[in-house]
Amino acid sequence: MKANKSFSLLAAALMGAVPVCTTAAPAGIESDSVPSRAIILSGSADNAAAREHIAMMYSRENLAFEDPAAPRFLFLDKKGRVALGIGGYVKGVGMYDVNGAIDDNGFTTYEIPVPFDPAQRQRFGADFSHSTIFLKMVARETRLGRVIVYIQTNFTGGNHGYGLTLKQAYVSVGNFTIGKARTTFADAPAMAPTVDDQGPSGQVSAKNMLVRYITPSWRGLMGAVSLEVPTADYRTVEGSSRSIAQRFPDIPAYIQYQWDGGASHVRLSGILRELSYRDLVAGSNRFATGWGVQLSTVMPKLIGGLGLFGHYTYGKGIASYVNDLADRRLDLVPDPDRSGRLRAQAVAGYTAGLQYQFTPSLLATASYSRAQVCDGASLGNDSYRYAQYVAVNAFYDVWNELRIGVEYLHGTRKDVGGMSGRANRLEAMLQYSF
């Protein structure tokens, strides 16, 4: 009899018969952020603590469009003090390049052939490697605040992709976060929505190991500062200079003003870096100071369903943080006037876009982005000067779990010597969340 009763309760849960309460959400989190599609597999949601945990579990605060939605399956302890969510999505993208192709599933404009290569005019491809799985746990309050644990993986590892790799893994206690997460220098909600997982050329989206503190909001004002393990990537001259281990953390920070319940904001960010290298001519270790600033905004409800988003970024020694310039050995470059010395390379990037929410299920966006290496003449005529990235797309939620998308991408790359190349891509996406 007990076995039959237990089986009936579990079956009811799996069929969605156990509702999720959407009241008593914690401050700053809308109660309707808890979707009715959630399935509670064990435990009880019939107390205030459990409802607060669930509301926090389903919050989209400070997330990018690409970040996975709330978990489908929830586990609660009997007293509602701990909630564990398991979720993710399967994402398949089909692509076809016409009138210029990039030999990569990501639309990386740095990789556009220069000059235009007639032999690489078209390309057909498909990719499922950006499918993701995540675990999120929300635990009881401590003296420092509520505990949140988050782990996210995808399948972009391995020599040919489809190997499991860690994207994020962090623990938050109150306003403190420690682990691997999106850098504090990035503004996730202001990022352009794209089918393409590479994203706009000038966008900042790096993920670092970090320790971060976010201040409480006061009349719409808030800020954050973090210490982050640096990823330094620079060019050296054989026999003149070489790379060595980094000795100082990167220090990004921001101040933000938000309104519309946090949906809209303007943010001013900055970052300071102290990059170390070996001067073989002088036989000594040296440091080059890098810095950057970024102004970003997102306003999804500017006029009716029309919204805007974007950012402008400029700095020296921060190429590792810019999508198109990361892993291109552009943080530090040889100083043409001093043998053995390296200098912080100036770079810039910006993205500007509009979006229109036709219905709660249908979103369309258009965006333009550019990444540029400033004063790069000393790097040679065939070195990268700038690239442009144009995206026009639409996303439709067929139902809560199923999203489809279509996208057109246009990219150009121009080198210091004036030669250029182009690429065009059509993409279609099918994404099922769980």
Coordinates of C-alpha atoms in Angstrom, one line a residue:
M1 CA 0.0 0.0 0.0
K2 CA 2.8 2.4 0.9
A3 CA 4.7 1.6 -2.3
N4 CA 1.6 2.3 -4.4
K5 CA 1.1 5.6 -2.6
S6 CA 4.7 6.6 -3.2
F7 CA 4.5 5.7 -6.9
S8 CA 1.3 7.8 -7.3
L9 CA 3.0 10.8 -5.7
L10 CA 6.0 10.5 -8.0
A11 CA 3.9 10.0 -11.1
A12 CA 1.9 13.1 -10.2
A13 CA 5.1 15.1 -9.8
L14 CA 6.4 14.0 -13.2
M15 CA 3.1 15.0 -14.8
G16 CA 3.4 18.5 -13.3
A17 CA 0.6 17.9 -10.9
V18 CA 2.6 19.4 -8.0
P19 CA 2.4 23.1 -8.6
V20 CA 5.2 25.6 -7.8
C21 CA 4.0 28.5 -5.5
T22 CA 4.9 31.9 -7.0
T23 CA 4.3 34.0 -4.0
A24 CA 6.6 35.4 -1.3
A25 CA 9.5 36.0 -3.6
P26 CA 12.6 37.6 -2.0
A27 CA 13.3 41.3 -2.4
G28 CA 14.4 42.2 -5.9
I29 CA 13.0 39.1 -7.5
E30 CA 9.6 39.1 -9.2
S31 CA 7.3 36.4 -8.0
D32 CA 6.2 35.7 -11.6
S33 CA 9.8 34.7 -12.4
V34 CA 8.9 31.2 -11.2
P35 CA 7.4 29.4 -14.3
S36 CA 4.6 26.9 -13.8
R37 CA 6.5 24.3 -15.8
A38 CA 8.8 23.4 -12.8
I39 CA 8.5 19.9 -11.5
I40 CA 9.2 19.2 -7.9
L41 CA 10.5 15.6 -7.6
S42 CA 10.7 15.5 -3.8
G43 CA 10.3 17.6 -0.8
S44 CA 7.7 20.3 -0.2
A45 CA 7.2 23.8 -1.5
D46 CA 4.5 24.6 1.1
N47 CA 6.6 27.0 3.2
A48 CA 8.1 30.5 2.8
A49 CA 11.7 29.3 2.8
A50 CA 11.1 26.9 -0.1
R51 CA 9.2 29.5 -2.1
E52 CA 12.1 32.0 -1.6
H53 CA 14.6 29.4 -2.8
I54 CA 12.6 28.6 -5.8
A55 CA 12.1 32.2 -6.8
M56 CA 15.9 32.8 -6.6
M57 CA 16.5 29.6 -8.5
Y58 CA 14.4 31.0 -11.4
S59 CA 15.7 34.6 -11.4
R60 CA 17.3 35.9 -14.7
E61 CA 19.1 38.7 -12.9
N62 CA 22.5 39.5 -14.5
L63 CA 22.2 36.7 -17.2
A64 CA 23.0 36.9 -20.9
F65 CA 20.4 35.9 -23.5
E66 CA 22.5 32.7 -24.2
D67 CA 22.5 31.6 -20.6
P68 CA 20.2 28.6 -20.0
A69 CA 16.7 29.1 -18.6
A70 CA 15.6 27.9 -15.2
P71 CA 15.9 24.2 -14.4
R72 CA 13.0 22.0 -15.3
F73 CA 13.5 19.6 -12.4
L74 CA 13.7 20.6 -8.7
F75 CA 14.7 18.7 -5.6
L76 CA 13.7 20.1 -2.2
D77 CA 14.5 18.8 1.3
K78 CA 11.6 18.1 3.6
K79 CA 11.9 21.5 5.4
G80 CA 12.5 23.5 2.2
R81 CA 15.9 24.7 3.3
V82 CA 17.8 23.6 0.2
A83 CA 16.7 23.5 -3.4
L84 CA 18.7 21.7 -6.2
G85 CA 17.8 22.3 -9.8
I86 CA 19.0 20.3 -12.8
G87 CA 18.6 21.8 -16.3
G88 CA 20.2 22.7 -19.6
Y89 CA 19.4 22.6 -23.3
V90 CA 20.2 20.7 -26.4
K91 CA 21.1 23.2 -29.1
G92 CA 21.5 22.3 -32.8
V93 CA 22.6 24.9 -35.4
G94 CA 22.7 24.4 -39.1
M95 CA 24.7 26.9 -41.2
Y96 CA 25.5 27.8 -44.8
D97 CA 28.1 30.3 -45.8
V98 CA 27.7 32.1 -49.1
N99 CA 29.9 34.6 -51.0
G100 CA 32.7 34.2 -48.5
A101 CA 33.1 31.5 -45.8
I102 CA 34.8 31.0 -42.4
D103 CA 36.2 27.6 -41.8
D104 CA 34.7 27.4 -38.3
N105 CA 31.3 26.7 -36.7
G106 CA 31.7 30.0 -34.8
F107 CA 31.4 33.1 -36.9
T108 CA 34.8 34.5 -35.9
T109 CA 35.5 37.5 -38.1
Y110 CA 39.3 37.3 -37.2
E111 CA 39.3 34.1 -39.3
I112 CA 38.0 35.6 -42.5
P113 CA 40.5 35.0 -45.3
V114 CA 42.3 38.1 -46.5
P115 CA 42.4 38.7 -49.3
F116 CA 39.1 37.1 -50.4
D117 CA 39.6 33.5 -51.4
P118 CA 37.4 32.3 -54.3
A119 CA 38.1 28.7 -53.3
Q120 CA 36.5 29.3 -49.9
R121 CA 33.3 30.9 -51.2
Q122 CA 30.8 28.5 -49.7
R123 CA 30.6 26.2 -46.7
F124 CA 27.9 23.9 -45.1
G125 CA 28.0 22.9 -41.5
A126 CA 26.2 21.9 -38.3
D127 CA 27.0 22.0 -34.6
F128 CA 25.5 20.6 -31.4
S129 CA 28.6 21.2 -29.2
H130 CA 27.1 24.2 -27.4
S131 CA 24.4 22.1 -25.8
T132 CA 24.7 22.6 -22.0
I133 CA 24.0 21.0 -18.7
F134 CA 23.9 22.8 -15.4
L135 CA 23.3 22.2 -11.7
K136 CA 22.2 25.0 -9.4
M137 CA 21.7 24.8 -5.6
V138 CA 20.1 27.4 -3.4
A139 CA 20.7 26.8 0.3
R140 CA 19.7 28.4 3.6
E141 CA 20.7 31.8 4.8
T142 CA 24.0 32.3 6.6
R143 CA 25.4 35.3 8.4
L144 CA 26.8 36.5 5.1
G145 CA 23.7 35.7 3.1
R146 CA 22.1 33.0 1.1
V147 CA 24.4 30.3 -0.5
I148 CA 24.2 29.6 -4.2
V149 CA 26.3 26.9 -6.0
Y150 CA 26.4 26.8 -9.8
I151 CA 28.1 24.4 -12.3
Q152 CA 27.7 24.6 -16.0
T153 CA 29.3 22.5 -18.8
N154 CA 29.0 22.2 -22.6
F155 CA 30.6 19.9 -25.2
T156 CA 33.2 22.2 -26.9
G157 CA 36.2 20.4 -25.5
G158 CA 38.5 17.9 -27.2
N159 CA 40.5 18.2 -30.4
H160 CA 37.4 18.1 -32.7
G161 CA 34.7 19.3 -30.2
Y162 CA 32.1 17.3 -28.5
G163 CA 34.2 16.8 -25.4
L164 CA 32.8 17.8 -22.0
T165 CA 34.3 21.1 -20.8
L166 CA 33.7 23.4 -17.8
K167 CA 32.1 26.8 -18.6
Q168 CA 31.3 28.0 -15.1
A169 CA 31.7 26.8 -11.5
Y170 CA 31.2 29.1 -8.6
V171 CA 29.8 29.5 -5.1
S172 CA 28.1 32.7 -4.0
V173 CA 27.5 33.5 -0.3
G174 CA 25.5 36.7 0.0
N175 CA 27.2 39.4 -2.1
F176 CA 30.5 37.4 -2.5
T177 CA 31.2 35.0 -5.4
I178 CA 34.3 32.7 -5.8
G179 CA 35.0 30.4 -8.7
K180 CA 34.9 30.5 -12.5
A181 CA 32.3 32.9 -13.8
R182 CA 31.8 35.6 -16.4
T183 CA 34.3 38.5 -15.8
T184 CA 33.1 41.5 -13.9
F185 CA 34.3 43.6 -16.8
A186 CA 31.5 42.1 -19.0
D187 CA 27.9 43.2 -18.9
A188 CA 25.9 40.1 -19.6
P189 CA 22.4 41.6 -20.0
A190 CA 23.7 44.1 -22.5
M191 CA 25.1 41.4 -24.8
A192 CA 23.6 41.0 -28.3
P193 CA 21.3 38.0 -28.6
T194 CA 22.6 35.7 -31.4
V195 CA 22.2 32.2 -32.7
D196 CA 26.0 32.2 -33.2
D197 CA 27.7 31.2 -30.0
Q198 CA 30.9 33.1 -30.9
G199 CA 29.0 36.4 -30.6
P200 CA 29.8 39.9 -32.0
S201 CA 33.5 40.7 -32.7
G202 CA 33.7 43.7 -30.3
Q203 CA 31.8 42.1 -27.4
V204 CA 33.4 41.4 -24.0
S205 CA 32.3 38.0 -22.7
A206 CA 35.4 36.3 -21.1
K207 CA 35.1 33.9 -18.1
N208 CA 37.8 33.9 -15.4
M209 CA 38.6 32.5 -12.0
L210 CA 37.6 35.3 -9.6
V211 CA 36.6 36.5 -6.2
R212 CA 33.9 39.2 -6.5
Y213 CA 31.9 41.4 -4.3
I214 CA 28.6 43.1 -5.5
T215 CA 27.2 45.9 -3.4
P216 CA 23.5 45.9 -2.4
S217 CA 21.3 48.2 -4.5
W218 CA 20.6 51.6 -3.2
R219 CA 18.0 53.7 -5.0
G220 CA 19.0 52.0 -8.2
L221 CA 22.7 52.4 -7.7
M222 CA 25.0 49.4 -7.2
G223 CA 28.6 48.3 -8.0
A224 CA 31.0 45.5 -8.0
V225 CA 34.7 44.8 -7.8
S226 CA 36.7 41.6 -8.2
L227 CA 40.2 40.0 -8.3
E228 CA 40.5 37.7 -11.3
V229 CA 43.2 35.3 -12.5
P230 CA 44.6 36.9 -15.6
T231 CA 44.8 35.3 -19.0
A232 CA 47.8 37.1 -20.7
D233 CA 48.5 36.4 -24.3
Y234 CA 51.2 38.4 -26.1
R235 CA 53.8 38.5 -28.9
T236 CA 57.5 38.1 -28.2
V237 CA 60.6 38.3 -30.3
E238 CA 62.9 35.2 -30.2
G239 CA 66.1 36.0 -28.3
S240 CA 64.7 39.4 -27.2
S241 CA 61.7 38.7 -25.0
R242 CA 59.6 35.8 -23.7
S243 CA 56.4 35.2 -21.6
I244 CA 56.5 34.3 -17.9
A245 CA 54.0 33.5 -15.3
Q246 CA 51.7 36.4 -14.2
R247 CA 52.1 37.8 -10.8
F248 CA 49.2 40.1 -10.2
P249 CA 45.4 39.6 -10.5
D250 CA 43.3 41.6 -12.9
I251 CA 41.1 44.1 -11.1
P252 CA 37.8 44.9 -12.8
A253 CA 35.0 47.0 -11.2
Y254 CA 31.8 48.7 -12.3
I255 CA 29.1 51.1 -11.1
Q256 CA 25.6 50.8 -12.4
Y257 CA 22.3 52.6 -12.3
Q258 CA 19.2 50.5 -12.9
W259 CA 15.4 51.0 -13.2
D260 CA 12.3 49.2 -14.4
G261 CA 12.9 46.6 -11.6
G262 CA 16.4 46.0 -12.8
A263 CA 15.4 45.2 -16.4
S264 CA 17.1 48.4 -17.7
H265 CA 20.5 49.9 -16.7
V266 CA 23.5 51.9 -17.6
R267 CA 26.9 50.6 -16.4
L268 CA 30.4 52.1 -16.4
S269 CA 33.1 49.5 -16.0
G270 CA 36.9 49.6 -15.7
I271 CA 39.8 47.2 -15.4
L272 CA 43.4 47.4 -14.3
R273 CA 46.0 44.8 -15.3
E274 CA 49.7 44.5 -14.5
L275 CA 51.2 42.1 -17.1
S276 CA 54.7 40.6 -16.6
Y277 CA 57.2 39.4 -19.2
R278 CA 60.9 38.7 -19.5
D279 CA 63.2 41.2 -21.2
L280 CA 66.1 39.0 -22.5
V281 CA 68.1 41.9 -23.7
A282 CA 68.3 43.5 -20.2
G283 CA 68.1 40.2 -18.5
S284 CA 65.3 41.3 -16.2
N285 CA 61.6 40.8 -15.6
R286 CA 59.4 43.8 -16.5
F287 CA 55.8 44.8 -16.2
A288 CA 53.4 46.6 -18.6
T289 CA 50.3 48.3 -17.2
G290 CA 47.0 47.5 -19.0
W291 CA 43.7 49.2 -18.5
G292 CA 40.3 49.5 -20.0
V293 CA 36.9 51.3 -19.7
Q294 CA 33.5 50.2 -20.9
L295 CA 30.2 52.0 -21.1
S296 CA 27.2 49.7 -21.6
T297 CA 23.4 49.8 -21.5
V298 CA 20.3 47.7 -22.0
M299 CA 16.8 49.1 -22.2
P300 CA 14.3 46.4 -23.4
K301 CA 11.3 48.6 -22.9
L302 CA 12.4 51.8 -24.5
I303 CA 9.1 52.4 -26.5
G304 CA 6.5 49.7 -26.4
G305 CA 8.2 46.5 -27.6
L306 CA 11.2 48.3 -28.9
G307 CA 14.5 48.1 -26.9
L308 CA 18.2 48.8 -27.3
F309 CA 21.4 47.4 -26.1
G310 CA 25.1 47.9 -26.6
H311 CA 28.5 49.0 -25.3
Y312 CA 31.7 50.8 -26.1
T313 CA 35.1 49.4 -24.9
Y314 CA 38.6 50.9 -25.1
G315 CA 41.8 50.1 -23.4
K316 CA 45.4 48.9 -23.6
G317 CA 46.5 45.4 -22.8
I318 CA 42.9 44.1 -22.7
A319 CA 42.7 42.2 -26.0
S320 CA 42.1 38.9 -24.1
Y321 CA 38.7 40.3 -23.0
V322 CA 37.4 41.1 -26.5
N323 CA 35.7 38.3 -28.5
D324 CA 37.6 38.7 -31.8
L325 CA 40.9 39.5 -30.3
A326 CA 41.2 36.8 -27.5
D327 CA 44.0 34.3 -28.1
R328 CA 45.6 36.4 -30.8
R329 CA 48.7 37.4 -28.8
L330 CA 47.6 41.1 -28.7
D331 CA 47.7 42.0 -25.0
L332 CA 51.4 42.9 -25.3
V333 CA 53.3 43.4 -28.5
P334 CA 57.0 44.2 -29.2
D335 CA 57.9 47.9 -28.7
P336 CA 59.5 49.0 -32.1
D337 CA 61.6 51.6 -30.3
R338 CA 63.2 49.5 -27.5
S339 CA 64.7 46.1 -28.0
G340 CA 63.5 43.6 -25.5
R341 CA 60.6 45.6 -24.4
L342 CA 56.9 44.9 -24.9
R343 CA 54.0 47.5 -24.8
A344 CA 50.3 47.2 -24.0
Q345 CA 48.5 47.2 -27.3
A346 CA 45.5 49.6 -27.7
V347 CA 42.3 48.0 -28.8
A348 CA 38.6 49.1 -29.1
G349 CA 35.3 47.3 -29.5
Y350 CA 31.7 48.2 -29.6
T351 CA 28.3 46.8 -30.2
A352 CA 25.0 48.6 -30.9
G353 CA 21.7 46.9 -31.4
L354 CA 17.9 47.1 -31.4
Q355 CA 15.4 44.5 -30.5
Y356 CA 11.6 44.3 -30.8
Q357 CA 9.4 42.0 -28.7
F358 CA 6.4 41.4 -31.0
T359 CA 4.8 39.0 -28.6
P360 CA 6.0 37.3 -25.4
S361 CA 7.2 34.4 -27.6
L362 CA 8.6 36.3 -30.6
L363 CA 11.8 38.4 -30.4
A364 CA 13.7 40.0 -33.3
T365 CA 17.1 41.8 -33.1
A366 CA 19.6 43.6 -35.3
S367 CA 23.1 44.5 -34.2
Y368 CA 26.4 45.9 -35.5
S369 CA 29.7 45.3 -33.8
R370 CA 33.3 46.2 -34.5
A371 CA 36.7 45.2 -33.0
Q372 CA 39.8 47.2 -33.8
V373 CA 43.5 47.1 -33.1
C374 CA 44.6 50.7 -32.8
D375 CA 48.0 52.0 -33.9
G376 CA 49.0 48.5 -35.2
A377 CA 51.2 49.6 -38.1
S378 CA 54.3 48.1 -36.4
L379 CA 52.7 44.6 -36.4
G380 CA 53.0 44.4 -40.2
N381 CA 50.8 45.0 -43.3
D382 CA 49.2 41.6 -43.1
S383 CA 48.1 42.0 -39.4
Y384 CA 44.5 42.6 -38.3
R385 CA 43.3 46.2 -38.3
Y386 CA 39.6 45.8 -37.7
A387 CA 36.6 43.5 -38.3
Q388 CA 32.9 44.2 -38.5
Y389 CA 30.0 41.8 -37.5
V390 CA 26.4 42.4 -38.5
A391 CA 23.6 40.1 -37.1
V392 CA 19.9 40.1 -37.9
N393 CA 17.8 37.4 -36.3
A394 CA 14.5 36.2 -34.8
F395 CA 13.7 33.8 -32.0
Y396 CA 10.4 32.1 -31.5
D397 CA 9.4 30.1 -28.4
V398 CA 7.1 27.4 -29.8
W399 CA 6.3 26.4 -26.2
N400 CA 8.1 26.9 -22.9
E401 CA 10.9 24.3 -23.7
L402 CA 11.3 24.6 -27.5
R403 CA 12.9 27.7 -29.1
I404 CA 13.7 28.1 -32.8
G405 CA 15.8 30.8 -34.4
V406 CA 17.0 32.1 -37.7
E407 CA 19.9 34.4 -38.4
Y408 CA 21.8 36.2 -41.1
L409 CA 25.5 37.2 -40.4
H410 CA 27.8 39.4 -42.4
G411 CA 31.4 39.9 -41.5
T412 CA 34.4 41.8 -43.0
R413 CA 38.0 41.9 -42.0
K414 CA 40.5 44.5 -43.0
D415 CA 44.3 44.3 -42.5
V416 CA 46.8 47.1 -41.8
G417 CA 48.0 47.1 -45.4
G418 CA 44.5 47.7 -46.8
M419 CA 43.6 44.2 -48.0
S420 CA 40.2 42.9 -46.9
G421 CA 37.9 39.8 -46.9
R422 CA 34.3 39.1 -46.3
A423 CA 31.9 36.3 -45.2
N424 CA 28.2 35.8 -45.1
R425 CA 26.3 33.1 -43.1
L426 CA 22.7 31.9 -42.8
E427 CA 21.9 29.9 -39.7
A428 CA 18.9 28.1 -38.2
M429 CA 18.6 26.9 -34.6
L430 CA 16.6 24.4 -32.7
Q431 CA 17.0 24.5 -28.9
Y432 CA 15.1 22.3 -26.4
S433 CA 15.5 23.3 -22.7
F434 CA 15.0 20.9 -19.8

